mmCIF file with all atom_site columns, C-alpha atoms in Angstrom:
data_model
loop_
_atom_site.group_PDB
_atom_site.id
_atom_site.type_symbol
_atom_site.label_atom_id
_atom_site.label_alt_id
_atom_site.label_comp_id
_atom_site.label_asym_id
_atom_site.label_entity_id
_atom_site.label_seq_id
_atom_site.pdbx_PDB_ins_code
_atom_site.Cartn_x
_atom_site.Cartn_y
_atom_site.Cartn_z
_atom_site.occupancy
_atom_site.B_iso_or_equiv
_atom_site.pdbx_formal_charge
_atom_site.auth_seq_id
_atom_site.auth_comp_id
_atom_site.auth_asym_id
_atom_site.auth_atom_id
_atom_site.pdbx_PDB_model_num
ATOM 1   C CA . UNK Y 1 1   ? 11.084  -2.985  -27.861 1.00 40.00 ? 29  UNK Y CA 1
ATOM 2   C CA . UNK Y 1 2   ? 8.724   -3.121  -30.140 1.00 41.00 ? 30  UNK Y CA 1
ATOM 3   C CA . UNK Y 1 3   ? 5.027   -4.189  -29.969 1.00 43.00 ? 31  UNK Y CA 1
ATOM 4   C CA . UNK Y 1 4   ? 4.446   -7.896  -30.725 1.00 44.00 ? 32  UNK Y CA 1
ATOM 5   C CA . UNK Y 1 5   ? 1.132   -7.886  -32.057 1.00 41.00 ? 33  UNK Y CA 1
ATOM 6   C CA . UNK Y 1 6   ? -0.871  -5.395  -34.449 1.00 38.00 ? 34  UNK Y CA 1
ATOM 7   C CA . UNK Y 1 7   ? -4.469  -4.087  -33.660 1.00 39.00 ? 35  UNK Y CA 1
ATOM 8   C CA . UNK Y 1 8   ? -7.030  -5.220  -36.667 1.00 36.00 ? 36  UNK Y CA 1
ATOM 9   C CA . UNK Y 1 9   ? -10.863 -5.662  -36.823 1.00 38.00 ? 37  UNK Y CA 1
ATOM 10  C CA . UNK Y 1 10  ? -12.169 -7.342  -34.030 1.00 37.00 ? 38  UNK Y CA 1
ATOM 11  C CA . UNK Y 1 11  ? -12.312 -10.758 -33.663 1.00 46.00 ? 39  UNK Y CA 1
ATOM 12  C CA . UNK Y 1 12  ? -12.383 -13.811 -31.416 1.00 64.00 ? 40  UNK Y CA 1
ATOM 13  C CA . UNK Y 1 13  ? -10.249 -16.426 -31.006 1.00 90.00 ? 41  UNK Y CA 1
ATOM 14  C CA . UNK Y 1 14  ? -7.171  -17.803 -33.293 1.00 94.00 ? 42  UNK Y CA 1
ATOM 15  C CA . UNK Y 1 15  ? -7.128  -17.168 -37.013 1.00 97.00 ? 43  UNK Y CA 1
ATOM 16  C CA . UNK Y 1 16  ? -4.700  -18.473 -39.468 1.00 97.00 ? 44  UNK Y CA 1
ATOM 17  C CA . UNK Y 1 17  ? -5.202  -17.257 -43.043 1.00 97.00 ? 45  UNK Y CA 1
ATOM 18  C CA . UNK Y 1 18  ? -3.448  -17.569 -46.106 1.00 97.00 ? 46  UNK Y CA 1
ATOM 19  C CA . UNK Y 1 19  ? -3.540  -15.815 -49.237 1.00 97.00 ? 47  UNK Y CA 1
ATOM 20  C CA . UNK Y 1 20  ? -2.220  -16.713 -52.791 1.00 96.00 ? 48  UNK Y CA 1
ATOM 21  C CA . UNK Y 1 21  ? 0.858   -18.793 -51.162 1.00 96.00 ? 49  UNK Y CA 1
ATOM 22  C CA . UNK Y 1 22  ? 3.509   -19.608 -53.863 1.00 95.00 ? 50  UNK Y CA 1
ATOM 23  C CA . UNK Y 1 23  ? 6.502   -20.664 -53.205 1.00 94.00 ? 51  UNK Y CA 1
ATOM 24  C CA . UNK Y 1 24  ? 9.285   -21.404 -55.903 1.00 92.00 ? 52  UNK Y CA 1
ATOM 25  C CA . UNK Y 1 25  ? 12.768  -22.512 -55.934 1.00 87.00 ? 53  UNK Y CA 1
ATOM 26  C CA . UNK Y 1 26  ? 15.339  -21.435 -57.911 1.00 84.00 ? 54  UNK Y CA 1
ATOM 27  C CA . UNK Y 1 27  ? 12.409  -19.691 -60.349 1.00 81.00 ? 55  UNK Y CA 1
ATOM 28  C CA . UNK Y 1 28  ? 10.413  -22.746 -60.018 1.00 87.00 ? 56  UNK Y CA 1
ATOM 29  C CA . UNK Y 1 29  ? 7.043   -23.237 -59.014 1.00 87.00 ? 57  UNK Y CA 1
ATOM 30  C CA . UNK Y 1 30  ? 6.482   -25.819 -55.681 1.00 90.00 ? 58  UNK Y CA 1
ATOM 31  C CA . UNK Y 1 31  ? 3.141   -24.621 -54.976 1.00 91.00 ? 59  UNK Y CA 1
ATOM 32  C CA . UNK Y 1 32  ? 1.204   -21.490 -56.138 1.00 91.00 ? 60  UNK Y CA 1
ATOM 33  C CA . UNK Y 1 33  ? -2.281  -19.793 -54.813 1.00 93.00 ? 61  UNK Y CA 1
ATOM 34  C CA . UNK Y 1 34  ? -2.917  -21.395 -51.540 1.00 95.00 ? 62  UNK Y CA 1
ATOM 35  C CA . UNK Y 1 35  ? -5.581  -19.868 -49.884 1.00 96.00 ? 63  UNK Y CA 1
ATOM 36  C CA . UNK Y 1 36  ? -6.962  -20.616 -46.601 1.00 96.00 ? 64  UNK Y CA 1
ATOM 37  C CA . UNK Y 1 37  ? -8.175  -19.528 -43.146 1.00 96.00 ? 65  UNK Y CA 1
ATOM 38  C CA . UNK Y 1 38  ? -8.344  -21.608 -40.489 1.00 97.00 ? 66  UNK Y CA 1
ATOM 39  C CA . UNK Y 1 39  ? -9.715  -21.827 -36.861 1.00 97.00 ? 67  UNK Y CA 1
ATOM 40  C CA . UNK Y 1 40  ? -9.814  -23.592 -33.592 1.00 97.00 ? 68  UNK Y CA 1
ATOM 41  C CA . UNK Y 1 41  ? -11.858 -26.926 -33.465 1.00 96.00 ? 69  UNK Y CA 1
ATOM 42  C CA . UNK Y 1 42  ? -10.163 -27.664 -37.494 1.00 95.00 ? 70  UNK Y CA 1
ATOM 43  C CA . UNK Y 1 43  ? -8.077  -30.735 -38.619 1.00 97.00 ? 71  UNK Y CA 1
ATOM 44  C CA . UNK Y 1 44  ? -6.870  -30.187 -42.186 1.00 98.00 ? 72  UNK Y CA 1
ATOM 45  C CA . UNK Y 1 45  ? -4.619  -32.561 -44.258 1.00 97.00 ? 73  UNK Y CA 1
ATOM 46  C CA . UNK Y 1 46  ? -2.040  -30.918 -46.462 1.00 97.00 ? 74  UNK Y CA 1
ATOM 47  C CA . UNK Y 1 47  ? -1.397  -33.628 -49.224 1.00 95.00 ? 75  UNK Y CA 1
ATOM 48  C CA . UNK Y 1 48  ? -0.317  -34.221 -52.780 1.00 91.00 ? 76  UNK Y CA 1
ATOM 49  C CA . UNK Y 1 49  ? 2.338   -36.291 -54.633 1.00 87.00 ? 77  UNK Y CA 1
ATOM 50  C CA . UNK Y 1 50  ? 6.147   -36.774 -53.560 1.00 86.00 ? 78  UNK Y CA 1
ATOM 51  C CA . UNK Y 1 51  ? 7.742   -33.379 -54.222 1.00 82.00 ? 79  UNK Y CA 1
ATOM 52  C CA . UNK Y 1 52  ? 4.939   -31.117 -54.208 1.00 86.00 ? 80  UNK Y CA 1
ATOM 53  C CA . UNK Y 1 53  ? 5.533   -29.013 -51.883 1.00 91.00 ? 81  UNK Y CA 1
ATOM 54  C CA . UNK Y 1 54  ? 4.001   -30.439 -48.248 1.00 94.00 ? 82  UNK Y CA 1
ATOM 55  C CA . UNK Y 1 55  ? 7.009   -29.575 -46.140 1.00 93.00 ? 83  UNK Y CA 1
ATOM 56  C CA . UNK Y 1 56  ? 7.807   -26.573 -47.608 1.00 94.00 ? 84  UNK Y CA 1
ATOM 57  C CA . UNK Y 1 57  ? 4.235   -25.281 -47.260 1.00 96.00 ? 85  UNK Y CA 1
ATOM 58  C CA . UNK Y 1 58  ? 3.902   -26.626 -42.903 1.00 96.00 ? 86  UNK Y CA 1
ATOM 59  C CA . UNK Y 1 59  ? 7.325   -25.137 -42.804 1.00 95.00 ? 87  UNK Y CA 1
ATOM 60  C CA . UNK Y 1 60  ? 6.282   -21.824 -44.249 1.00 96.00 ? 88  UNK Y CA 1
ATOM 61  C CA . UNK Y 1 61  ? 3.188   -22.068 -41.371 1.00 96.00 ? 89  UNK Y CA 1
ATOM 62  C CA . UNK Y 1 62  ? 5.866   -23.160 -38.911 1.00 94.00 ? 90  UNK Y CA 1
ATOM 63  C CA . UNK Y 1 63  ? 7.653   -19.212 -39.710 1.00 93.00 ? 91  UNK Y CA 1
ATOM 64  C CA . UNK Y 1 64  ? 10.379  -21.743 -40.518 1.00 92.00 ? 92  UNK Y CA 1
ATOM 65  C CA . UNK Y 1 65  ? 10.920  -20.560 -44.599 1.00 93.00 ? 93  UNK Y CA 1
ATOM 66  C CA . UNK Y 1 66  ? 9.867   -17.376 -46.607 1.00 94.00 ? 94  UNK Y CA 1
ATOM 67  C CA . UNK Y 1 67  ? 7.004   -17.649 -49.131 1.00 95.00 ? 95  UNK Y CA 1
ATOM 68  C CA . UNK Y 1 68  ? 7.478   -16.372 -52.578 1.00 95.00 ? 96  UNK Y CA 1
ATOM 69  C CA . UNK Y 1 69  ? 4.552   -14.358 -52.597 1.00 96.00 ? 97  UNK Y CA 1
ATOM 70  C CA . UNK Y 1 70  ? 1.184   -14.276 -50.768 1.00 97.00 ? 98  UNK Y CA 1
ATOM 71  C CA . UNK Y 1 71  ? 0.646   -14.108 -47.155 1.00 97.00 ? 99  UNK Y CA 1
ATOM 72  C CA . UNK Y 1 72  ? 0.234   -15.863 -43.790 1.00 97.00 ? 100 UNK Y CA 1
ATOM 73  C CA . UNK Y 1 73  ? -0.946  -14.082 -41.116 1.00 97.00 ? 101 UNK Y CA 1
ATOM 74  C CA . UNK Y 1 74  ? -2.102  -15.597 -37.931 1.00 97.00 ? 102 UNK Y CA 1
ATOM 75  C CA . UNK Y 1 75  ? -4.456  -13.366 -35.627 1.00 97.00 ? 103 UNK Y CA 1
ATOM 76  C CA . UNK Y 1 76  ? -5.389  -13.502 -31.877 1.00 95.00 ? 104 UNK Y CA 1
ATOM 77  C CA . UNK Y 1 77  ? -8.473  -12.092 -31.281 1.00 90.00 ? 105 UNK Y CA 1
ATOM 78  C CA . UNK Y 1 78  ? -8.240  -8.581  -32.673 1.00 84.00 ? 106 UNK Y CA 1
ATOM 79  C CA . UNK Y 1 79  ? -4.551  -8.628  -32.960 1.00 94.00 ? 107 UNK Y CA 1
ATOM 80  C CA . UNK Y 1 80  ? -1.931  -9.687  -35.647 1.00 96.00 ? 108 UNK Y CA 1
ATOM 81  C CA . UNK Y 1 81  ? 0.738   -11.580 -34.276 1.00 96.00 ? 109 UNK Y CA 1
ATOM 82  C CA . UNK Y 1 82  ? 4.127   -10.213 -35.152 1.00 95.00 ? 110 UNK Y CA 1
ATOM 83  C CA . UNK Y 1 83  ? 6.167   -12.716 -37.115 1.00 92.00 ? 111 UNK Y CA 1
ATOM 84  C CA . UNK Y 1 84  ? 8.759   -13.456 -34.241 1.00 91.00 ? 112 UNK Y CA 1
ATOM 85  C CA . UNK Y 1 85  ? 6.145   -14.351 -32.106 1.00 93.00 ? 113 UNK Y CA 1
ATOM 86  C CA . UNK Y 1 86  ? 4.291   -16.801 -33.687 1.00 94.00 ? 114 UNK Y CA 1
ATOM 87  C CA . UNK Y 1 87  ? 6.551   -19.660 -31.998 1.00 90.00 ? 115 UNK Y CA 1
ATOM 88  C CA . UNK Y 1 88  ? 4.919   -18.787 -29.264 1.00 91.00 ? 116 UNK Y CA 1
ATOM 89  C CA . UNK Y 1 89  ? 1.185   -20.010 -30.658 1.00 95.00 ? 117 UNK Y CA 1
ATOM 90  C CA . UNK Y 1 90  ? 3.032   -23.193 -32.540 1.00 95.00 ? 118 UNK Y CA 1
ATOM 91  C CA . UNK Y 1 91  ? 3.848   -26.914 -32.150 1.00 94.00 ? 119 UNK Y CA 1
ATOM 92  C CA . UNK Y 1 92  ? 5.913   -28.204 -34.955 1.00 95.00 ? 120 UNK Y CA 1
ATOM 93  C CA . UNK Y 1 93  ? 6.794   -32.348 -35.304 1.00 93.00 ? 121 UNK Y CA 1
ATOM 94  C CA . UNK Y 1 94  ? 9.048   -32.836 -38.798 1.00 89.00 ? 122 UNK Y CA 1
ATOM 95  C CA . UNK Y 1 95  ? 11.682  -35.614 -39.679 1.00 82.00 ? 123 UNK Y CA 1
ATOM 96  C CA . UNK Y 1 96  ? 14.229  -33.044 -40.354 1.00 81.00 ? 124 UNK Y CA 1
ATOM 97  C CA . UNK Y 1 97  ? 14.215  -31.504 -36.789 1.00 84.00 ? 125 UNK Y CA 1
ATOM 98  C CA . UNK Y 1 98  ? 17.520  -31.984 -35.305 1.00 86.00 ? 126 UNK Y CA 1
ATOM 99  C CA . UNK Y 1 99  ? 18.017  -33.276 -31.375 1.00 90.00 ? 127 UNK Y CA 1
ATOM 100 C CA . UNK Y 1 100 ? 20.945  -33.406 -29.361 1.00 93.00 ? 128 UNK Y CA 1
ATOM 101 C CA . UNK Y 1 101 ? 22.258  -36.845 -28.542 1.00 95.00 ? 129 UNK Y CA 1
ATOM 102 C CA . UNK Y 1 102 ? 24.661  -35.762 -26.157 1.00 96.00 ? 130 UNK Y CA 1
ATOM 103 C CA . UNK Y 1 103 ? 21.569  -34.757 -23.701 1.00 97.00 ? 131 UNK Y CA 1
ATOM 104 C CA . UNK Y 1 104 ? 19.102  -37.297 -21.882 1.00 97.00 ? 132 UNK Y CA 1
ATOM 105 C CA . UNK Y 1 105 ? 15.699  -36.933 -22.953 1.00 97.00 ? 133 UNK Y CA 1
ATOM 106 C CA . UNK Y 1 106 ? 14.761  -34.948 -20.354 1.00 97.00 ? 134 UNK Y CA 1
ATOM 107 C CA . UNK Y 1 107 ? 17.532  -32.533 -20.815 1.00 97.00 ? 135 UNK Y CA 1
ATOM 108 C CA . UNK Y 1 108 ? 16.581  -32.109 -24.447 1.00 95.00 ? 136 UNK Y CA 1
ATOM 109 C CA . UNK Y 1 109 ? 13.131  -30.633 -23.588 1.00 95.00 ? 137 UNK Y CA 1
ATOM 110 C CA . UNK Y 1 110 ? 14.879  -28.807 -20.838 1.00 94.00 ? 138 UNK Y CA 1
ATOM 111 C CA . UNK Y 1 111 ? 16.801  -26.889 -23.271 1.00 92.00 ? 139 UNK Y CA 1
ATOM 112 C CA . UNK Y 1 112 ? 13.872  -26.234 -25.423 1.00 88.00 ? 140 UNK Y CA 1
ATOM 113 C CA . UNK Y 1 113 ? 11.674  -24.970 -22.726 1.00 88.00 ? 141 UNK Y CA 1
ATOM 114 C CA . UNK Y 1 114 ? 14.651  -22.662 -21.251 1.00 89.00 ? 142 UNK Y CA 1
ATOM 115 C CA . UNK Y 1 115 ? 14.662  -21.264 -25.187 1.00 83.00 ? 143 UNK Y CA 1
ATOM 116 C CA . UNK Y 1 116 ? 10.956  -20.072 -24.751 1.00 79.00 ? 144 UNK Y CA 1
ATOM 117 C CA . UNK Y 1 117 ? 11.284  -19.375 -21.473 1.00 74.00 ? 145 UNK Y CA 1
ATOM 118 C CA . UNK Y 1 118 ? 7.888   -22.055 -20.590 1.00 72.00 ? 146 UNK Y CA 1
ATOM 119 C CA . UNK Y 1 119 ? 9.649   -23.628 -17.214 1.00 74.00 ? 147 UNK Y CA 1
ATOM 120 C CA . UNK Y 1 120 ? 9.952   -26.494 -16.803 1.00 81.00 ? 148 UNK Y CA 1
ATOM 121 C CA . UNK Y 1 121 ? 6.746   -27.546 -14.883 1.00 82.00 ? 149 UNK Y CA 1
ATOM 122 C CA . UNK Y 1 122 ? 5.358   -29.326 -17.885 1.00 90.00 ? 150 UNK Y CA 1
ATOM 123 C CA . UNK Y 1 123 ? 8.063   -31.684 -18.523 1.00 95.00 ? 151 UNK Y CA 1
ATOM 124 C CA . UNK Y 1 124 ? 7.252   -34.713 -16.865 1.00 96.00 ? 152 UNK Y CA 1
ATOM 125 C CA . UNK Y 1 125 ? 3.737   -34.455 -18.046 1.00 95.00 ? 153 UNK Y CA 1
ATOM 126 C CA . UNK Y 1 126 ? 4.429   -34.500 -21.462 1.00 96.00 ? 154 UNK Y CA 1
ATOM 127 C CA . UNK Y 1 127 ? 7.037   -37.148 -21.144 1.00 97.00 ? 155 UNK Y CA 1
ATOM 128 C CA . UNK Y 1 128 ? 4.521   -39.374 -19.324 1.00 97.00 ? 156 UNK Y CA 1
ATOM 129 C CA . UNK Y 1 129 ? 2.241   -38.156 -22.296 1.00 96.00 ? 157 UNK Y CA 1
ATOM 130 C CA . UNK Y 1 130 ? 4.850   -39.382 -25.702 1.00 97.00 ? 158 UNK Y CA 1
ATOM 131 C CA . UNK Y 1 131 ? 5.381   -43.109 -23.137 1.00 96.00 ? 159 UNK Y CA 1
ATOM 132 C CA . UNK Y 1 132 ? 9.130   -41.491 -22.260 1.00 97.00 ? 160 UNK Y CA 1
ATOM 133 C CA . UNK Y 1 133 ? 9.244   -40.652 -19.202 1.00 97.00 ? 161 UNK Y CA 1
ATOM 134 C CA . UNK Y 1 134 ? 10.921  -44.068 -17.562 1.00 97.00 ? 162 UNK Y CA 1
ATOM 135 C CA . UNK Y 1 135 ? 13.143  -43.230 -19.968 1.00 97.00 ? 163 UNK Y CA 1
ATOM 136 C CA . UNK Y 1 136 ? 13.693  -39.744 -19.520 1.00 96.00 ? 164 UNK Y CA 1
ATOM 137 C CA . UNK Y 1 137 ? 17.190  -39.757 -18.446 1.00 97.00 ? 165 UNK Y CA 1
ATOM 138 C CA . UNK Y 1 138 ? 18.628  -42.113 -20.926 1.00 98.00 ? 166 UNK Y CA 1
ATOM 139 C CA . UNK Y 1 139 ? 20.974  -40.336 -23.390 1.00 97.00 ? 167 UNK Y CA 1
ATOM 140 C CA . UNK Y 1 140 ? 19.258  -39.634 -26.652 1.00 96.00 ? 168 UNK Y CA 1
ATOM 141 C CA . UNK Y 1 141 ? 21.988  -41.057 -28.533 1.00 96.00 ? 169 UNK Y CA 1
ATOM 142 C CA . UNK Y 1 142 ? 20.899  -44.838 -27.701 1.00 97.00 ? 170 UNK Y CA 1
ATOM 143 C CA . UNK Y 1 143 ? 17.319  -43.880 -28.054 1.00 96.00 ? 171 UNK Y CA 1
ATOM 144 C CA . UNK Y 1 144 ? 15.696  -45.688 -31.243 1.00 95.00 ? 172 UNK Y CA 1
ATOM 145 C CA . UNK Y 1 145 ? 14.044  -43.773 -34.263 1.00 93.00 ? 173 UNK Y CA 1
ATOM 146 C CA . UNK Y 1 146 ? 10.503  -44.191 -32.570 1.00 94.00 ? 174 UNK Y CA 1
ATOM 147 C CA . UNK Y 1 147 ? 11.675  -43.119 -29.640 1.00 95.00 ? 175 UNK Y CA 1
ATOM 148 C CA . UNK Y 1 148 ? 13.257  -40.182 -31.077 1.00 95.00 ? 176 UNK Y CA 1
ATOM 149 C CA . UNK Y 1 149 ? 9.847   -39.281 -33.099 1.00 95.00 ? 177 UNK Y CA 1
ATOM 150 C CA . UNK Y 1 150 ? 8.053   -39.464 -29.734 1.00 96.00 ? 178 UNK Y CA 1
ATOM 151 C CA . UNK Y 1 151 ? 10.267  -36.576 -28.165 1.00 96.00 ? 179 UNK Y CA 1
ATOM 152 C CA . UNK Y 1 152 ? 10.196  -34.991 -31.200 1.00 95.00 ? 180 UNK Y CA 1
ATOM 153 C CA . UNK Y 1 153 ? 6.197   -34.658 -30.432 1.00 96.00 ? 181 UNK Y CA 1
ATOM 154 C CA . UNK Y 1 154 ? 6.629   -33.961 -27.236 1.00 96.00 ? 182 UNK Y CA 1
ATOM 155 C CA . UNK Y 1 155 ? 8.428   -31.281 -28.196 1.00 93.00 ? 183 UNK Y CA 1
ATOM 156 C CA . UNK Y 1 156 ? 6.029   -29.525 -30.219 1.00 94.00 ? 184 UNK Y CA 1
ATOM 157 C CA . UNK Y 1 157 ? 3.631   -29.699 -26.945 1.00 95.00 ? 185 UNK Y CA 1
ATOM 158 C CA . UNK Y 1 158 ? 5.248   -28.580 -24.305 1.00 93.00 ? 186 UNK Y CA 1
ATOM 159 C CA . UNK Y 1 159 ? 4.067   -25.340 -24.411 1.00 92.00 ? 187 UNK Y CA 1
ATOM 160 C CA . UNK Y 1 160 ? 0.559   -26.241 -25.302 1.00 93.00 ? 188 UNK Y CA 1
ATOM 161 C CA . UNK Y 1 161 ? 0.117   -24.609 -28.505 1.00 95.00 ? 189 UNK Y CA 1
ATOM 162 C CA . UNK Y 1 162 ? -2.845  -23.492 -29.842 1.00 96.00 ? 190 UNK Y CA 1
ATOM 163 C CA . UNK Y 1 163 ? -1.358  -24.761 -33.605 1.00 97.00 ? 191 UNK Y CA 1
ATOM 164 C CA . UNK Y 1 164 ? 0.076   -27.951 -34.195 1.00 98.00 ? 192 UNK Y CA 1
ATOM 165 C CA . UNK Y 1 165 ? 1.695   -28.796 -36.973 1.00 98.00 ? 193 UNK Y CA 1
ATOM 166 C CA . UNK Y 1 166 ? 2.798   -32.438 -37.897 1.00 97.00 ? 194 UNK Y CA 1
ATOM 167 C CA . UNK Y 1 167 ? 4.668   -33.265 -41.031 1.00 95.00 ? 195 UNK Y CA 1
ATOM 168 C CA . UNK Y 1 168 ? 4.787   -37.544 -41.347 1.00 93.00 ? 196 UNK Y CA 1
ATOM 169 C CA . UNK Y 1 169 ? 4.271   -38.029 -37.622 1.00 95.00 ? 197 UNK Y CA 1
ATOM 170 C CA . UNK Y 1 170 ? 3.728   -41.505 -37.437 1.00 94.00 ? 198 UNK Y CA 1
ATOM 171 C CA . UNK Y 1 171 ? 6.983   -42.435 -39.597 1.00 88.00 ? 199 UNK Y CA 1
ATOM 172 C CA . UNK Y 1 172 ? 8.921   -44.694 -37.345 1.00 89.00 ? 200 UNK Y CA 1
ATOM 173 C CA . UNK Y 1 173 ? 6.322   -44.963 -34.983 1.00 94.00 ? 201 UNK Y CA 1
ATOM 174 C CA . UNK Y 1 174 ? 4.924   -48.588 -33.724 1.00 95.00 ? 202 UNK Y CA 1
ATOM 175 C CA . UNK Y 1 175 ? 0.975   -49.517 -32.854 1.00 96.00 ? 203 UNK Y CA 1
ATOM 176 C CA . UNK Y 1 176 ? 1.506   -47.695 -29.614 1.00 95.00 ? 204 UNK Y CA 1
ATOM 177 C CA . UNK Y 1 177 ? 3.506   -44.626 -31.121 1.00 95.00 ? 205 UNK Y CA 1
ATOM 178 C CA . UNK Y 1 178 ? 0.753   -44.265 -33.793 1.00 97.00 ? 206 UNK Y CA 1
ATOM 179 C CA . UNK Y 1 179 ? -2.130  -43.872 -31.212 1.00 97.00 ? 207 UNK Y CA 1
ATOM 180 C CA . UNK Y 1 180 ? 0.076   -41.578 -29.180 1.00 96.00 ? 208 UNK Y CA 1
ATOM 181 C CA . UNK Y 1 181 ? -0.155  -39.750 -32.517 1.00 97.00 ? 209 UNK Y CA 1
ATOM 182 C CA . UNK Y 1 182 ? -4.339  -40.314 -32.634 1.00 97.00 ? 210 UNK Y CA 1
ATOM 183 C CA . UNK Y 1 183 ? -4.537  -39.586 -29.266 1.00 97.00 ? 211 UNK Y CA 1
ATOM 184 C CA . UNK Y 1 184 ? -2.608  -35.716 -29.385 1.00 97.00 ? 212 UNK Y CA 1
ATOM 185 C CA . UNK Y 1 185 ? -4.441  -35.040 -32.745 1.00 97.00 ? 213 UNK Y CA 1
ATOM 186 C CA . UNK Y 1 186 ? -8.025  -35.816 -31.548 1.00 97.00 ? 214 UNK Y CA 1
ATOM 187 C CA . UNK Y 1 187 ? -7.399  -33.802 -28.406 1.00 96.00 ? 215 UNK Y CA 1
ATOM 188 C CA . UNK Y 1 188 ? -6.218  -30.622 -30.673 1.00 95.00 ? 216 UNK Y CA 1
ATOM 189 C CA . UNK Y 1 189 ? -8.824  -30.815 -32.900 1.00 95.00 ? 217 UNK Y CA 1
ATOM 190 C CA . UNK Y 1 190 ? -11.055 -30.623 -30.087 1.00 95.00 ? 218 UNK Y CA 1
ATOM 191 C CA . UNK Y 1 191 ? -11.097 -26.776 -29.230 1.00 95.00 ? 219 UNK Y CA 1
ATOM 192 C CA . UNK Y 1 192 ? -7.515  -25.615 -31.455 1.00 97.00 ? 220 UNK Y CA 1
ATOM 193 C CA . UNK Y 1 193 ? -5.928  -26.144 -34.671 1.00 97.00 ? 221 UNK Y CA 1
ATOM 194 C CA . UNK Y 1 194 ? -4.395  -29.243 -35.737 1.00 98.00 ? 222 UNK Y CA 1
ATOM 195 C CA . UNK Y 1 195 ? -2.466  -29.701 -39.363 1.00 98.00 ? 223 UNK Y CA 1
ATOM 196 C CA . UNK Y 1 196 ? -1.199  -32.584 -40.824 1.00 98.00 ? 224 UNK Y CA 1
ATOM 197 C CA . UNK Y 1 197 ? 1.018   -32.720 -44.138 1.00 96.00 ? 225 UNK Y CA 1
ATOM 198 C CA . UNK Y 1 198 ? 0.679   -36.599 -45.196 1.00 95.00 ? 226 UNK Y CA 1
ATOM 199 C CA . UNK Y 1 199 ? 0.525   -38.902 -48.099 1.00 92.00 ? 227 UNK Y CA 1
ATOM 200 C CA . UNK Y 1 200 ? -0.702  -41.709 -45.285 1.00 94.00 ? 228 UNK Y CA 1
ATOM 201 C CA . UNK Y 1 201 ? -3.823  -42.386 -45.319 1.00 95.00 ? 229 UNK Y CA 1
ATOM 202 C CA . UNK Y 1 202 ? -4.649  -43.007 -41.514 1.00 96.00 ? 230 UNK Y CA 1
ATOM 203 C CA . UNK Y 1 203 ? -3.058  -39.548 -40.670 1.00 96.00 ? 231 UNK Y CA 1
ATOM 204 C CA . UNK Y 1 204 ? -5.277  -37.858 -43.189 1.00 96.00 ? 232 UNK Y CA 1
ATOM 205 C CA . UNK Y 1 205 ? -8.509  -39.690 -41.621 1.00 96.00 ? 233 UNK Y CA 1
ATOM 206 C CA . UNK Y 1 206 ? -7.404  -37.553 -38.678 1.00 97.00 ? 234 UNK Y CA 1
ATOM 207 C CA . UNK Y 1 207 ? -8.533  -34.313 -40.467 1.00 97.00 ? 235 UNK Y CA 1
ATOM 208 C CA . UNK Y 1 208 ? -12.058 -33.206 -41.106 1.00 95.00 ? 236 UNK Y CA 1
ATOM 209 C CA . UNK Y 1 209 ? -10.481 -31.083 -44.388 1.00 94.00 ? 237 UNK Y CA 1
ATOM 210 C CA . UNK Y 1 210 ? -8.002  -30.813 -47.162 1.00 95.00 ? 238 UNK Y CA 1
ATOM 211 C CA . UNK Y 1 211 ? -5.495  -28.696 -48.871 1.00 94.00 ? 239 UNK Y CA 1
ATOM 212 C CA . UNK Y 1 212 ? -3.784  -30.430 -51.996 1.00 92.00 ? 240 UNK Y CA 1
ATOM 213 C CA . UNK Y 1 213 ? -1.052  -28.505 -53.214 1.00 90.00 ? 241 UNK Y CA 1
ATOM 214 C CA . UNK Y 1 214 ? -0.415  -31.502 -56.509 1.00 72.00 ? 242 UNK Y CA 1
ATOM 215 C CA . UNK Y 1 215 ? 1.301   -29.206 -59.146 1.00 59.00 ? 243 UNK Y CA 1
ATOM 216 C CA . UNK Y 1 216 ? 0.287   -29.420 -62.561 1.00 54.00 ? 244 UNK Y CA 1
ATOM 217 C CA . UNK Y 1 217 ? 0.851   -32.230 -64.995 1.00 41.00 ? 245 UNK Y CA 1
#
């Protein structure tokens, strides 16, 4: 089996750095020449108009699509992470993520933590954390939207990742599901790396920084 991670210059702690992202679709330009590097104790908003690009671009962090051109690397300390490892270092909470209805709660993060092999020791925590847990063994399928966005986040910690990565987060969400939201976001900003692709403007007053991807006129 091959190694998982590369040996480069020394360095401490996580690094994620982009260079010259594009990313087109069928020969057309979403977003071109995004350059960044960012490390722990970082929020940064990814925003810009309806169709520019801002869950293409979180996805493309998330290892979930292919860039164009450029490149994302993330480093640990003086090693690259190999691309099929980066899960391992990520959160990801996105409308478009797909749950299984025929599963309680519980049983959905179950199933997720059995697929990268985390245990299940951090369940309940978490659940207490999203407001699920009395809930936990309720079938997802009569669950409501905001309920289903709260798993959705717990999702995306149950491994306690060093990246999170939160595209709309607070869609659906009520008072108390949006300062679930404020509550995760300050914690991560706190010591790892929190992202945030948004056009709302109390999720980007979560961020201390900005990348607009807005295409040209």
């Amino acid at each position: 089996m091959p190694p998982e991670t590369t040996e480069i210059q020394s360095n401490k702690g996580i690094l994620l750095k982009a260079v010259n992202l594009s990313r087109k679709f069928d020969r057309r330009p979403i977003f071109k020449n995004v350059n960044f590097e960012l490390r722990p104790g970082s929020a940064t908003a990814i925003t810009g108009r309806n169709g520019s690009g801002k869950s293409t671009l979180i996805k493309i962090i998330a290892n979930l699509l292919i860039q164009s051109s450029g490149t994302i690397d993330l480093y640990d300390g003086s090693t690259k992470i190999k691309k099929e490892a980066v899960y391992r270092y990520m959160g990801f909470v996105s409308p478009y993520l797909n749950l299984y209805d025929e599963f309680s709660g519980y049983e959905n993060l179950k199933i997720i933590s059995d697929i990268r092999g985390s245990g299940h020791g951090n369940i309940d925590n978490v659940l207490k954390r999203v407001g699920l847990f009395n809930r936990r063994d309720d079938l997802l399928k009569i669950y409501s939207s905001g309920m289903k966005q709260r798993l959705k986040i717990a999702f995306a910690i149950l491994h306690d990742p060093q990246i999170l990565l939160l595209d709309e987060p607070t869609s659906n969400l009520d008072l108390e599901g949006i300062s679930v939201v404020d509550d995760i976001s300050n914690e991560y900003k706190k010591d790892r790396i929190l992202i945030i692709a948004t056009n709302d403007a109390h999720e980007r007053s979560l961020c201390d920084r900005e990348i607009s991807i807005n295409p040209d006129a």
